Coordinates of C-alpha atoms (C1' of nucleotides) in Angstrom, one line a residue:
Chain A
X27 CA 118.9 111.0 147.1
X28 CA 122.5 110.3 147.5
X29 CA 124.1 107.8 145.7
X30 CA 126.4 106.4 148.5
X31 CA 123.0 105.6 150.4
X32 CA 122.2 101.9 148.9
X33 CA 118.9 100.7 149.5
X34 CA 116.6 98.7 151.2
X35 CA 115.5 95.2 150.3
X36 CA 113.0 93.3 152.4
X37 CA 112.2 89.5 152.1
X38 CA 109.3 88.5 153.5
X39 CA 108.9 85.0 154.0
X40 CA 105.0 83.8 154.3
X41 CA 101.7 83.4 152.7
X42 CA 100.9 86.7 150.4
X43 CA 97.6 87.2 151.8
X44 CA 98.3 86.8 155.7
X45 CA 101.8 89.5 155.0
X46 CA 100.3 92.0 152.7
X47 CA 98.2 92.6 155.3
X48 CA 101.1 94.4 157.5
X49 CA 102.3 96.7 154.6
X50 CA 100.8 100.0 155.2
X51 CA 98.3 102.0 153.0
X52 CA 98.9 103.9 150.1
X53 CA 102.8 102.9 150.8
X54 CA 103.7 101.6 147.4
X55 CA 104.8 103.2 144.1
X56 CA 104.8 99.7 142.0
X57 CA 103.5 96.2 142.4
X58 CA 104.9 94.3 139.7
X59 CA 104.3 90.7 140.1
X60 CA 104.0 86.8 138.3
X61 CA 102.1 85.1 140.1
X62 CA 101.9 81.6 140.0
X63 CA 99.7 80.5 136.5
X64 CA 97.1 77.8 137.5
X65 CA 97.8 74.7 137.5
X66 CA 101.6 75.6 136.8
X67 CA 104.6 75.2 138.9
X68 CA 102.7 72.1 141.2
X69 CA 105.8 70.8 142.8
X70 CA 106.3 74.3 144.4
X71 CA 103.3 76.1 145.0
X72 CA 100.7 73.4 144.7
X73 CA 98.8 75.0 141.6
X74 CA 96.0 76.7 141.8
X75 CA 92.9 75.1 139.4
X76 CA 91.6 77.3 136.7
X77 CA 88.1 77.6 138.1
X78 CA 89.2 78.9 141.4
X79 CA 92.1 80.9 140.1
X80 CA 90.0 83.8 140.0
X81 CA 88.4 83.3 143.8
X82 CA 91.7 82.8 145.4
X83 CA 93.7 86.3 143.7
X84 CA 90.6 88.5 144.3
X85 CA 90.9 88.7 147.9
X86 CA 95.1 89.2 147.0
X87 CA 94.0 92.3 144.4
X88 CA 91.9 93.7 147.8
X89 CA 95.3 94.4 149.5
X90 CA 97.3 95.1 147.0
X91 CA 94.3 98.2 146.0
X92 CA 94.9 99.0 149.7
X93 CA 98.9 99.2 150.2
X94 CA 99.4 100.9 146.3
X95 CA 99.7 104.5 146.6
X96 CA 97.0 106.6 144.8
X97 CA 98.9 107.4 141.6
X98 CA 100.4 104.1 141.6
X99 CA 100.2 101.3 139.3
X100 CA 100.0 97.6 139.3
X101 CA 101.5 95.4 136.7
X102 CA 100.5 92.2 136.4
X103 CA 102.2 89.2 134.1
X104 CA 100.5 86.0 133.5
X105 CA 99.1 84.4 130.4
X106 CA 96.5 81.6 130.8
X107 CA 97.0 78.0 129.6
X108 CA 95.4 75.4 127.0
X109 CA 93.9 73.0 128.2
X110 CA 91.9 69.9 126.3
X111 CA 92.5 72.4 123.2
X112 CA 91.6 75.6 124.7
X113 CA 93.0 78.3 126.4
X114 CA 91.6 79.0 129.8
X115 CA 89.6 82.3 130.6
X116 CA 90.7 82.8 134.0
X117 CA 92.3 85.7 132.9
X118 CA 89.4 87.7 131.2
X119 CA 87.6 86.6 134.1
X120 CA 90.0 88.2 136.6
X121 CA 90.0 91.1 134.6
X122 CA 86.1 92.0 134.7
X123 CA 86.4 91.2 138.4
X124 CA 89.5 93.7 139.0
X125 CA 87.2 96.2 137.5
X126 CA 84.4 95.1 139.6
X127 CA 86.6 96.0 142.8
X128 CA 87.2 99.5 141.1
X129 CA 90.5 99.0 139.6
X130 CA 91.3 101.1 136.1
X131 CA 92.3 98.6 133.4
X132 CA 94.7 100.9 131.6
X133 CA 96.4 99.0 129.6
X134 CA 97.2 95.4 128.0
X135 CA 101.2 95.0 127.1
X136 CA 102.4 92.3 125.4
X137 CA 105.7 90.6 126.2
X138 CA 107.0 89.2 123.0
X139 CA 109.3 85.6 124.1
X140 CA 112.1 85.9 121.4
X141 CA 112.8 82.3 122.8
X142 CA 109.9 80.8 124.0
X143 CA 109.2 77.1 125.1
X144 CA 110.0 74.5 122.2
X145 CA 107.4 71.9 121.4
X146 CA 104.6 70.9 118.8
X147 CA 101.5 70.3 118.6
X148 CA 99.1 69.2 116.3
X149 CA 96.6 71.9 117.0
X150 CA 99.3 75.0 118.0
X151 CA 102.2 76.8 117.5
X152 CA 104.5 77.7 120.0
X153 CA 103.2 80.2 122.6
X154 CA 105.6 83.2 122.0
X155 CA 103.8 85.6 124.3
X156 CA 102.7 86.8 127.8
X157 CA 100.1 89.5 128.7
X158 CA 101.4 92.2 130.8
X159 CA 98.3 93.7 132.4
X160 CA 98.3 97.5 133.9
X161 CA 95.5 98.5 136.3
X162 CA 96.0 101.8 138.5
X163 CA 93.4 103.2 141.3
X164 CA 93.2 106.5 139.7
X165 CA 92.9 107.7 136.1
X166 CA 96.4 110.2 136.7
X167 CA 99.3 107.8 138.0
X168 CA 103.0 108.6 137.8
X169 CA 104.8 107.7 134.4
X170 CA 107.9 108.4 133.6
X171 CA 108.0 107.6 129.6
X172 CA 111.4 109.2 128.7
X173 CA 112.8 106.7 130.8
X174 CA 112.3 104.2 128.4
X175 CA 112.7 105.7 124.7
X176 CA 113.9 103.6 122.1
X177 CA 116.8 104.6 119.3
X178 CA 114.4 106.0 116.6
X179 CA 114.0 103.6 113.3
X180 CA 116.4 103.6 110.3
X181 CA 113.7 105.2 108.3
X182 CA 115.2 108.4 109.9
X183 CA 117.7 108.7 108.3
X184 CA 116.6 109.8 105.1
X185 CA 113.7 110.8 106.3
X186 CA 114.7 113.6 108.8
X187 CA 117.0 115.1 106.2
X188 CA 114.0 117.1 104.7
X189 CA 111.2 117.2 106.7
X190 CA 108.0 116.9 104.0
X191 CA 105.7 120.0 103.5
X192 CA 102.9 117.7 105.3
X193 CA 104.8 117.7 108.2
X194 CA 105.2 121.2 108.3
X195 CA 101.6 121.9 108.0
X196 CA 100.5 119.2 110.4
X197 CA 103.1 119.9 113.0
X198 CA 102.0 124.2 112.1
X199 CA 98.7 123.6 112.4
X200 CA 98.8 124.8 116.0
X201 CA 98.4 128.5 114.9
X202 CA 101.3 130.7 115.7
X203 CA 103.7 129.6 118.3
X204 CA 104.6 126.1 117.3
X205 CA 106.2 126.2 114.1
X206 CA 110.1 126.3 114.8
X207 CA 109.4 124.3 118.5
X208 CA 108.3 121.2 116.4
X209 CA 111.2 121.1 113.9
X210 CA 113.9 121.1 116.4
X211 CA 111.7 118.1 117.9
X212 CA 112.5 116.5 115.0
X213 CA 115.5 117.4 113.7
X214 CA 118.4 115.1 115.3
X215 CA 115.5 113.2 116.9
X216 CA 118.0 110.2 117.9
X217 CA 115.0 108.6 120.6
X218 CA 111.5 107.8 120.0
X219 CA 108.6 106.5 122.3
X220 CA 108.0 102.9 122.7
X221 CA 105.0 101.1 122.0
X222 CA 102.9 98.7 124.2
X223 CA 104.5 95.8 122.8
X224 CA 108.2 94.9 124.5
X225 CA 110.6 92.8 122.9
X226 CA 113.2 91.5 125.1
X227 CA 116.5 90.2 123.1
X228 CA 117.7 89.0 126.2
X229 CA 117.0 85.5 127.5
X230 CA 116.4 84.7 131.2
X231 CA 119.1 82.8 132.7
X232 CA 117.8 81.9 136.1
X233 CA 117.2 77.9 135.8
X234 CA 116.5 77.6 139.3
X235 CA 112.9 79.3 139.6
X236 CA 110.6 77.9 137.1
X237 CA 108.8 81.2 136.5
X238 CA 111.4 83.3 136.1
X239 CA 111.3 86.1 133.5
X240 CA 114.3 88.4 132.4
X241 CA 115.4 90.9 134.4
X242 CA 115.3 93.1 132.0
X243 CA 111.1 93.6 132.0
X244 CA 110.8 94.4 135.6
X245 CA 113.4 96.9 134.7
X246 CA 111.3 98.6 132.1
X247 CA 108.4 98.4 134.2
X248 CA 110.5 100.3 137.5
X249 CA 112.0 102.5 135.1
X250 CA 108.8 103.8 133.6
X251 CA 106.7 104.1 136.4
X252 CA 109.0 104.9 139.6
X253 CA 112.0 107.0 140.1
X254 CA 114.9 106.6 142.5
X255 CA 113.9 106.2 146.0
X256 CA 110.2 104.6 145.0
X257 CA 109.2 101.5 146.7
X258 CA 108.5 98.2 144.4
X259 CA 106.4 95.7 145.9
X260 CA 106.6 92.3 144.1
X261 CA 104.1 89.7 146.1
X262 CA 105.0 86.8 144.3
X263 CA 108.5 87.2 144.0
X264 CA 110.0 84.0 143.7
X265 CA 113.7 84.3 142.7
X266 CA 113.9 87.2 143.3
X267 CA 114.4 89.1 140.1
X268 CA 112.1 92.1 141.1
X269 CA 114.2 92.8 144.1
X270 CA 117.6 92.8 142.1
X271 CA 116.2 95.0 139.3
X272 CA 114.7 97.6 141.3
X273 CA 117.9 97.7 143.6
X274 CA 120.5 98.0 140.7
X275 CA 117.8 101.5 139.6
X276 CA 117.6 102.6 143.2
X277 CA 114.6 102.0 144.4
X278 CA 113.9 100.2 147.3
X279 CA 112.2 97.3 147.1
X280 CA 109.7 94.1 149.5
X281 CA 109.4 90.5 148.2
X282 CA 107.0 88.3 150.1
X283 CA 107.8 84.5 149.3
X284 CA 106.1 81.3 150.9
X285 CA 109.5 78.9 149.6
X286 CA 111.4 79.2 151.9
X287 CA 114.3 77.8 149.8
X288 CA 113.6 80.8 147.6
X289 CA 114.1 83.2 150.2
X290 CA 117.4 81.7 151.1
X291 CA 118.6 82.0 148.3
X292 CA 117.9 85.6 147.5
X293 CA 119.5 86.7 150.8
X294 CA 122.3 84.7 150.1
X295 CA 122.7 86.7 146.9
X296 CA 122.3 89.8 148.4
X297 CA 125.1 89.1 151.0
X298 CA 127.3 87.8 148.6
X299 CA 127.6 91.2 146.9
X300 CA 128.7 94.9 148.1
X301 CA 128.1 96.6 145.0
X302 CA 125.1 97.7 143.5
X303 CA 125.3 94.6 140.4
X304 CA 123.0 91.6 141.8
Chain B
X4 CA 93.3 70.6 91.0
X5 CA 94.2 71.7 87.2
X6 CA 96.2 74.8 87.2
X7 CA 93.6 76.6 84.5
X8 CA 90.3 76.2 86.4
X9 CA 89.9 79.4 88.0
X10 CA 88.5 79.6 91.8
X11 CA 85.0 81.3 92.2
X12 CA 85.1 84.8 94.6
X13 CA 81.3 85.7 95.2
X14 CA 80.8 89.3 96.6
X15 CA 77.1 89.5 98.4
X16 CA 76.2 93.0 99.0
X17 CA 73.9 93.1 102.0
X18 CA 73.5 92.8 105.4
X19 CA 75.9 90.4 107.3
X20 CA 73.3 88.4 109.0
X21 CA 70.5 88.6 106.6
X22 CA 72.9 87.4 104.4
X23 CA 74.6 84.4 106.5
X24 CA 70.9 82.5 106.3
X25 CA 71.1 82.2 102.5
X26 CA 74.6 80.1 103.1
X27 CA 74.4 76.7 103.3
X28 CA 75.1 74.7 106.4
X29 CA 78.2 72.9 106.9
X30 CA 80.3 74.2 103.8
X31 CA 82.7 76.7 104.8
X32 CA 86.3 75.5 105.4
X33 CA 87.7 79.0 107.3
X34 CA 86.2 82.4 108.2
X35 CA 88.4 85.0 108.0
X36 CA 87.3 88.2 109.2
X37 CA 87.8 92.0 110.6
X38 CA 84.2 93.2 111.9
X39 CA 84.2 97.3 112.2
X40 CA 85.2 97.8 115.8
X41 CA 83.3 99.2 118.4
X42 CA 83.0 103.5 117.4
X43 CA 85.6 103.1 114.5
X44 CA 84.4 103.7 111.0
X45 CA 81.4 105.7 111.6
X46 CA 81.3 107.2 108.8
X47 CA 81.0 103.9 106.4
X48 CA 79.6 101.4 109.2
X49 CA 77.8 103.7 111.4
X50 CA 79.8 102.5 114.1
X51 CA 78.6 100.1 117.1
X52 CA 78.8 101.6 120.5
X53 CA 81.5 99.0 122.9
X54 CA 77.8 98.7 125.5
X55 CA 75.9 96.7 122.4
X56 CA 78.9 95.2 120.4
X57 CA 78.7 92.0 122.2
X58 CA 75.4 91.9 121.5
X59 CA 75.3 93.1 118.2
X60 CA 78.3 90.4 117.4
X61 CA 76.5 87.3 118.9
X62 CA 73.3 86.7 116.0
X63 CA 76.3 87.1 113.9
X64 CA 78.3 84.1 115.5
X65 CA 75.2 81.8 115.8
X66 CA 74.9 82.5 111.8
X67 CA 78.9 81.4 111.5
X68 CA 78.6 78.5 113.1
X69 CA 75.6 77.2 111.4
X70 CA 78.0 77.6 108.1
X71 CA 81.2 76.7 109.1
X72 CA 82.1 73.3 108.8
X73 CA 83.0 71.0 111.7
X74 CA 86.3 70.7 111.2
X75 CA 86.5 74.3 110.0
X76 CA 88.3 77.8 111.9
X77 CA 86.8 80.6 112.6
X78 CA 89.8 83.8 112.9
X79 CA 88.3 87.2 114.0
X80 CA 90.6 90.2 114.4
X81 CA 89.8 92.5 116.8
X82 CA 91.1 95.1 119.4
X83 CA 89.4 97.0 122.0
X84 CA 89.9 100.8 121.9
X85 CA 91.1 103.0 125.0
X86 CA 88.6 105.7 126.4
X87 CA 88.6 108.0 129.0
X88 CA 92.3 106.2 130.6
X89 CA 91.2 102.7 130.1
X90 CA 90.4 99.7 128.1
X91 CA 87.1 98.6 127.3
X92 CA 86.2 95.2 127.9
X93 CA 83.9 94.4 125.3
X94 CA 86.6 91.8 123.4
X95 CA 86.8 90.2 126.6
X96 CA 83.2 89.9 127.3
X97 CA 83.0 88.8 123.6
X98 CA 84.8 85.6 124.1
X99 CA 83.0 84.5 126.9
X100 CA 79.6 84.6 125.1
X101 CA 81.2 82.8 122.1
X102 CA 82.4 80.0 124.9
X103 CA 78.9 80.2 126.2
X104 CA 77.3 79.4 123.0
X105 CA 79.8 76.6 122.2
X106 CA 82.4 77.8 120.7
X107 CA 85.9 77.0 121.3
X108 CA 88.6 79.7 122.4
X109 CA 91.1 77.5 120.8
X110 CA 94.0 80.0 120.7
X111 CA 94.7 83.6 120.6
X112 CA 97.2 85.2 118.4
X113 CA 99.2 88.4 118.3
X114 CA 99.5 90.8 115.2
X115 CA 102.2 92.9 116.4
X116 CA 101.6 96.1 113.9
X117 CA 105.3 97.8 113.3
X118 CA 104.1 100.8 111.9
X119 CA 101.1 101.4 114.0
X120 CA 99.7 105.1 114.5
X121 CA 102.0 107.6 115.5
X122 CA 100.8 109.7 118.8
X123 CA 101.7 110.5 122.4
X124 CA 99.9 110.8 125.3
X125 CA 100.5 110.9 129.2
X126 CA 99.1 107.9 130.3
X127 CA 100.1 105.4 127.2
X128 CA 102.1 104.4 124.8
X129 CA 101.2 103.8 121.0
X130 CA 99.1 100.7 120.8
X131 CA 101.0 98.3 118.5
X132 CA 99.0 95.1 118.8
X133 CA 96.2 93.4 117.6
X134 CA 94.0 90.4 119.0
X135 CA 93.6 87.4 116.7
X136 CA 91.2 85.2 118.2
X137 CA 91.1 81.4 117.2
X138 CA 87.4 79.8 117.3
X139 CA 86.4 76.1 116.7
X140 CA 83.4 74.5 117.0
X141 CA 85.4 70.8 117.4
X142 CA 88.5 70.0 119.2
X143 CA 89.9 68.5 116.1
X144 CA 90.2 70.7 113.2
X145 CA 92.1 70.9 109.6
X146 CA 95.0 72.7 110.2
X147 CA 98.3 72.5 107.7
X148 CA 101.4 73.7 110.0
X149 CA 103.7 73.0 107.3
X150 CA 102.1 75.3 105.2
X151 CA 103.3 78.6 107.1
X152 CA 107.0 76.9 107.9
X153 CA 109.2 80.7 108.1
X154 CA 112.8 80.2 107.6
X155 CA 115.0 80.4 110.7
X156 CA 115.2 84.2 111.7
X157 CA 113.2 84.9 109.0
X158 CA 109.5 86.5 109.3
X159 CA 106.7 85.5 106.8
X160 CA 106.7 89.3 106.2
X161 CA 109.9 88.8 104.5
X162 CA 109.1 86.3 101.9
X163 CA 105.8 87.5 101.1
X164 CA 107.0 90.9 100.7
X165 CA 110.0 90.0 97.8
X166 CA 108.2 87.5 96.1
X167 CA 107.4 88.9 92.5
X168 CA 103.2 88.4 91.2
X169 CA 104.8 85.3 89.1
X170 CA 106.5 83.7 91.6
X171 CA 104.0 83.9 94.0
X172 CA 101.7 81.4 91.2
X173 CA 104.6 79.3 90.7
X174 CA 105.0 79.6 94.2
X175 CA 101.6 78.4 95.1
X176 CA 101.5 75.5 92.6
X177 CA 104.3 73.7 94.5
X178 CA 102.9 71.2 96.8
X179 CA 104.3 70.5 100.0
X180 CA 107.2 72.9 101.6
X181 CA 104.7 75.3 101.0
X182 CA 107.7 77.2 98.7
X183 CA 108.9 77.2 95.5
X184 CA 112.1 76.0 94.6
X185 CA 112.2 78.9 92.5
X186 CA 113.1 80.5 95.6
X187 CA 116.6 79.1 95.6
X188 CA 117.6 81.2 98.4
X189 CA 115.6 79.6 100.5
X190 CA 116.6 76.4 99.6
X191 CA 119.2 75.2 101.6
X192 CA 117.8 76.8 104.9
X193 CA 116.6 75.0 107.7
X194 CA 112.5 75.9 108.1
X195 CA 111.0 75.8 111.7
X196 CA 107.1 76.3 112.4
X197 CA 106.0 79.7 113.6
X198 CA 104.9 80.6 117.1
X199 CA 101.7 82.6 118.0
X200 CA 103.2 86.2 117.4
X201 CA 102.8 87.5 113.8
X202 CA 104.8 90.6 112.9
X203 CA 103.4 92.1 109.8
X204 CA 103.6 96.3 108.8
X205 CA 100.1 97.3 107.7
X206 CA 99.5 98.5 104.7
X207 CA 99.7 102.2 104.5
X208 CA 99.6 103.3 100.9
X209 CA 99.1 107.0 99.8
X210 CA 96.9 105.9 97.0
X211 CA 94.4 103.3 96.9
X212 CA 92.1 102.7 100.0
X213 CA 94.0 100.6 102.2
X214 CA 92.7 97.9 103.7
X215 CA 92.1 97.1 107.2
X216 CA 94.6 94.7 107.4
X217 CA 97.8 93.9 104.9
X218 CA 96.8 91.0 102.8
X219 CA 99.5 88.9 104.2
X220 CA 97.7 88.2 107.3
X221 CA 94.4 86.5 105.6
X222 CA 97.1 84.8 103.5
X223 CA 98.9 83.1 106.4
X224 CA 95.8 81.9 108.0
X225 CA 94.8 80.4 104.5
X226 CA 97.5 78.8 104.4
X227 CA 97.3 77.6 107.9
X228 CA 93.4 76.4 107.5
X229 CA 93.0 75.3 104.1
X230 CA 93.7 73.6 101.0
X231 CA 93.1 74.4 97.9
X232 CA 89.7 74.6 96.1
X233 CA 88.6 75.1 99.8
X234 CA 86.2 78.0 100.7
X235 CA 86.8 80.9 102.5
X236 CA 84.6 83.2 104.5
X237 CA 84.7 87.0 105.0
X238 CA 81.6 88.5 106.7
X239 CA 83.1 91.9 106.7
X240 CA 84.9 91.9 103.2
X241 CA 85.6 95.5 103.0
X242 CA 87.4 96.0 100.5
X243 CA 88.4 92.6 99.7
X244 CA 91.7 91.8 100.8
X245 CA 90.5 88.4 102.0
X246 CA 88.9 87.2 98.6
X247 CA 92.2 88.2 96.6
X248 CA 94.5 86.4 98.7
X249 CA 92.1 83.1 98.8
X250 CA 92.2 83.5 94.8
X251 CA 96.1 83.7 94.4
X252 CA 96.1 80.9 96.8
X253 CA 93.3 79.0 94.9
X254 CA 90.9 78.9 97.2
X255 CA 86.9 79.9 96.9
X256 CA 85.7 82.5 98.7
X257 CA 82.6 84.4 99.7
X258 CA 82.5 87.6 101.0
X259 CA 79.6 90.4 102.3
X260 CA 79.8 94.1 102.4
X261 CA 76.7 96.5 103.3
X262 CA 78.4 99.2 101.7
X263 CA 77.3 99.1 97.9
X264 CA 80.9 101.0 97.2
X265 CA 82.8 98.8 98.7
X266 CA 81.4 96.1 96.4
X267 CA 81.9 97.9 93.1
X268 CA 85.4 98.4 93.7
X269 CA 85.9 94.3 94.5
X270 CA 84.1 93.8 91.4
X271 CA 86.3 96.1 89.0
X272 CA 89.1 95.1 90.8
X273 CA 88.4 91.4 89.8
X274 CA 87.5 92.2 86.1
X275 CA 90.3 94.0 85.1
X276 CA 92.8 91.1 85.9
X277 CA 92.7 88.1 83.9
X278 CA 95.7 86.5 85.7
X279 CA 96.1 85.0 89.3
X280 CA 97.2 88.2 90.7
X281 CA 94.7 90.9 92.2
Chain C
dG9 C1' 117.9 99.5 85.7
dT10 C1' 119.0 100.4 90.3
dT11 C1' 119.0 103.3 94.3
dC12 C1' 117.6 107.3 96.6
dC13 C1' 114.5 110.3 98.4
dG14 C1' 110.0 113.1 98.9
dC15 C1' 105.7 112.5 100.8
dA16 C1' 100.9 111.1 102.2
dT17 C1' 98.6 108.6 105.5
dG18 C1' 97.1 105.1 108.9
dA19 C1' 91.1 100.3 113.3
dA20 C1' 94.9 106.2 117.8
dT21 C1' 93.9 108.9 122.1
dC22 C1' 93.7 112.8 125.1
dG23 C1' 92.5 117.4 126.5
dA24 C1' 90.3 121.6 125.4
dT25 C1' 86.5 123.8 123.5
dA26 C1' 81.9 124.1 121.9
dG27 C1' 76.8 123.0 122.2
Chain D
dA3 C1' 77.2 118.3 134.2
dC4 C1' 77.1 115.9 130.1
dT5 C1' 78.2 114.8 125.3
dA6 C1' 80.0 115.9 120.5
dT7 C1' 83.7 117.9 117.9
dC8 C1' 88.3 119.4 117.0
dG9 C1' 93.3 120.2 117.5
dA10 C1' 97.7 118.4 118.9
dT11 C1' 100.8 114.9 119.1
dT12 C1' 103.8 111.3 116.6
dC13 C1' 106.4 106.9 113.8
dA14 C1' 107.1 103.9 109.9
dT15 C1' 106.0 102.4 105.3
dG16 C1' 105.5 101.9 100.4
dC17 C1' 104.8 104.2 96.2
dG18 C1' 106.5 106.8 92.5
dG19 C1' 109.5 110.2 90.6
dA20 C1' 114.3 111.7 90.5
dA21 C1' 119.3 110.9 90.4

DNA sequence: GTTCCGCATGAATCGATAG
DNA sequence: ACTATCGATTCATGCGGAA
């Protein structure tokens, strides 16, 4: 794809439900979404109660099954509340049910708030951490994992200067051909694999939307599991966030938003700019 | 409590839940516990297939909350294995039968597992997270927060880690700040509560049998859920790591093992110190 | 006595191969 | 076709001996 060609962004203002339904199938490489928590954010989406929480997403999951491309994936970001000294189980609930409707639960991530909401309680700390939930259609899905390597630990170092006999047996074990393939893996190995856990240093700065998470985990998300030219698909999109981070990595992107406020003030964002930076 | 009164660590080698009935009702302060996970340790446990853990799991909970006391935690650390491309549900499912039968989800916590086991694999990244899942059987429990104050930027990890055996029974003498002011580094440094994200390394000697979990983590939730000359239960002892940190932190404990191994090497592991420290 | 460095191993998971 | 076993892959830590 050529660079000079900038891509698309779509703002759909409307109920999720009644607009997902004029996506096409299998047209979507992402969905990556936070919807709104129950009983959370009243003021601007009326909250949904915990006992319904998992009746009103289902039919939601049903079209987002149906506009996701086969070897696509679905990530999800919520984290249930406490409530009278208990956390909710809305989400475990909607879980078993996702599988119910045939989607894969891959994987659990957990986003790790470096500065989470301040407060105490007599009965809990501080609630430093979201689930980010993966479900795909199909057991092979696209993933892109050097995309999001990490600088390799300290411990290398030392460590890499000699590699231990240990090594060299494990890593030989493989009879024959592998021996010499597996020491230049390791040898100036500058970038190691990430883990399911994701630590974001940087804090959000959007004020405005009372959900909004850093830009920088949608970003992680895109980057591992589309590539330039993919479409992300973010239903509850709020602020916008989604939109931005998948433009600035070139892919294009839909947001469907029933504030109409909030779309205003993503397109007003977009126009303001020419480059590729929102 | 007098410093030279030692605190009582019963081992019971048995079945877990032909055990539990010989404990009395009521008089446990915190259970503290690691059951094998579902087709892990075979060779020791047998292993419990993820279909029947929930089931195998809940005679076992009816048991723990006969004992525990009514103000008393129950912590279970857990996490559900990947097979086949997914998740198993089985942790999940296991909460909602413990809310069924009256327990309360009170809160869930992350071990976040620094060096967790290498690997790669197409579809996921290394899993570096644990579940640690808060039970009650009352809204209102005992719970010291100022116990487990960290100092700003500062882990748990990090204290617990330096301290030398001595300080650590000077150390746990001290009433109050919950540290010595032997530690004079710490002195001066402002000390804020901890959120719900616990960052520990495991413990991965290449000597002794490690244990399933590094012996900080029981020691924080002691700290969290007790006093001293409390008692503290561990189901699943293993190899023991929960009874030696109640002991250095003066608290009683019970623990069962099946495995008649396991046991002896609590036992000669407790005999051959005459000091605080095991 | 410190610091440095070698080294074994850990609640893993997938794909291929064997029964 | 289905399940059991095995090999391949990979990162960080703490111990203990060496410098």
């Amino acid at each position: 794809m050529p660079l000079s060609k900038l891509n698309k962004i779509e703002i759909i203002q409307g109920d999720c439900l009644e607009e997902l339904i004029n996506i096409p199938t299998n047209s979507i490489d992402l969905i990556f979404t936070s919807p709104p928590y129950a009983d959370r954010r009243k003021n601007t989406y009326g909250g949904i109660s915990p006992v319904k929480y998992v009746k009103w997403f289902m039919p939601i999951a049903k079209e987002l099954k149906r506009v996701l491309k086969p070897e696509g994936t679905f990530i999800l970001n919520i984290k249930e509340k406490a409530e009278n000294g208990e956390r909710n189980t809305y989400v475990l609930e909607l879980i078993l049910e996702m599988k119910k409707m045939g989607w894969l639960w891959t994987e659990e991530f957990i986003w790790v708030k470096k500065n989470c909401y301040p407060g105490k309680w007599p009965n809990r700390f501080r609630d430093a951490w979201e689930r980010i939930i993966q479900f795909n259609k199909n057991e092979k899905f696209a993933m892109y994992q050097e995309e999001v390597m990490v600088p390799v630990g300290d411990w290398a170092k030392t460590r890499l200067k000699n590699l231990s006999p240990t090594d060299k047996i494990r890593d030989n074990s493989k009879v024959g051909s592998g021996f010499g393939k597996n020491i230049s893996n390791w040898i100036n190995r500058e970038m190691v694999y990430p883990t399911n856990v994701i630590q974001l240093a940087t804090e959000c700065s959007n004020k405005n939307h009372s959900a909004a998470f850093p830009k920088a985990l949608p970003e992680w998300f895109i980057r591992l599991f589309t590539k330039e030219g993919d479409v992300v698909l973010d239903p509850f999109v709020g602020s916008g966030t989604t939109l931005f981070a998948a433009y600035e990595l070139r892919r294009n992107s839909i947001g469907i938003e029933i504030v109409p406020e909030y779309c205003e003030i993503i397109k007003n964002k977009i126009e303001k700019h020419n480059d590729r930076v929102l």
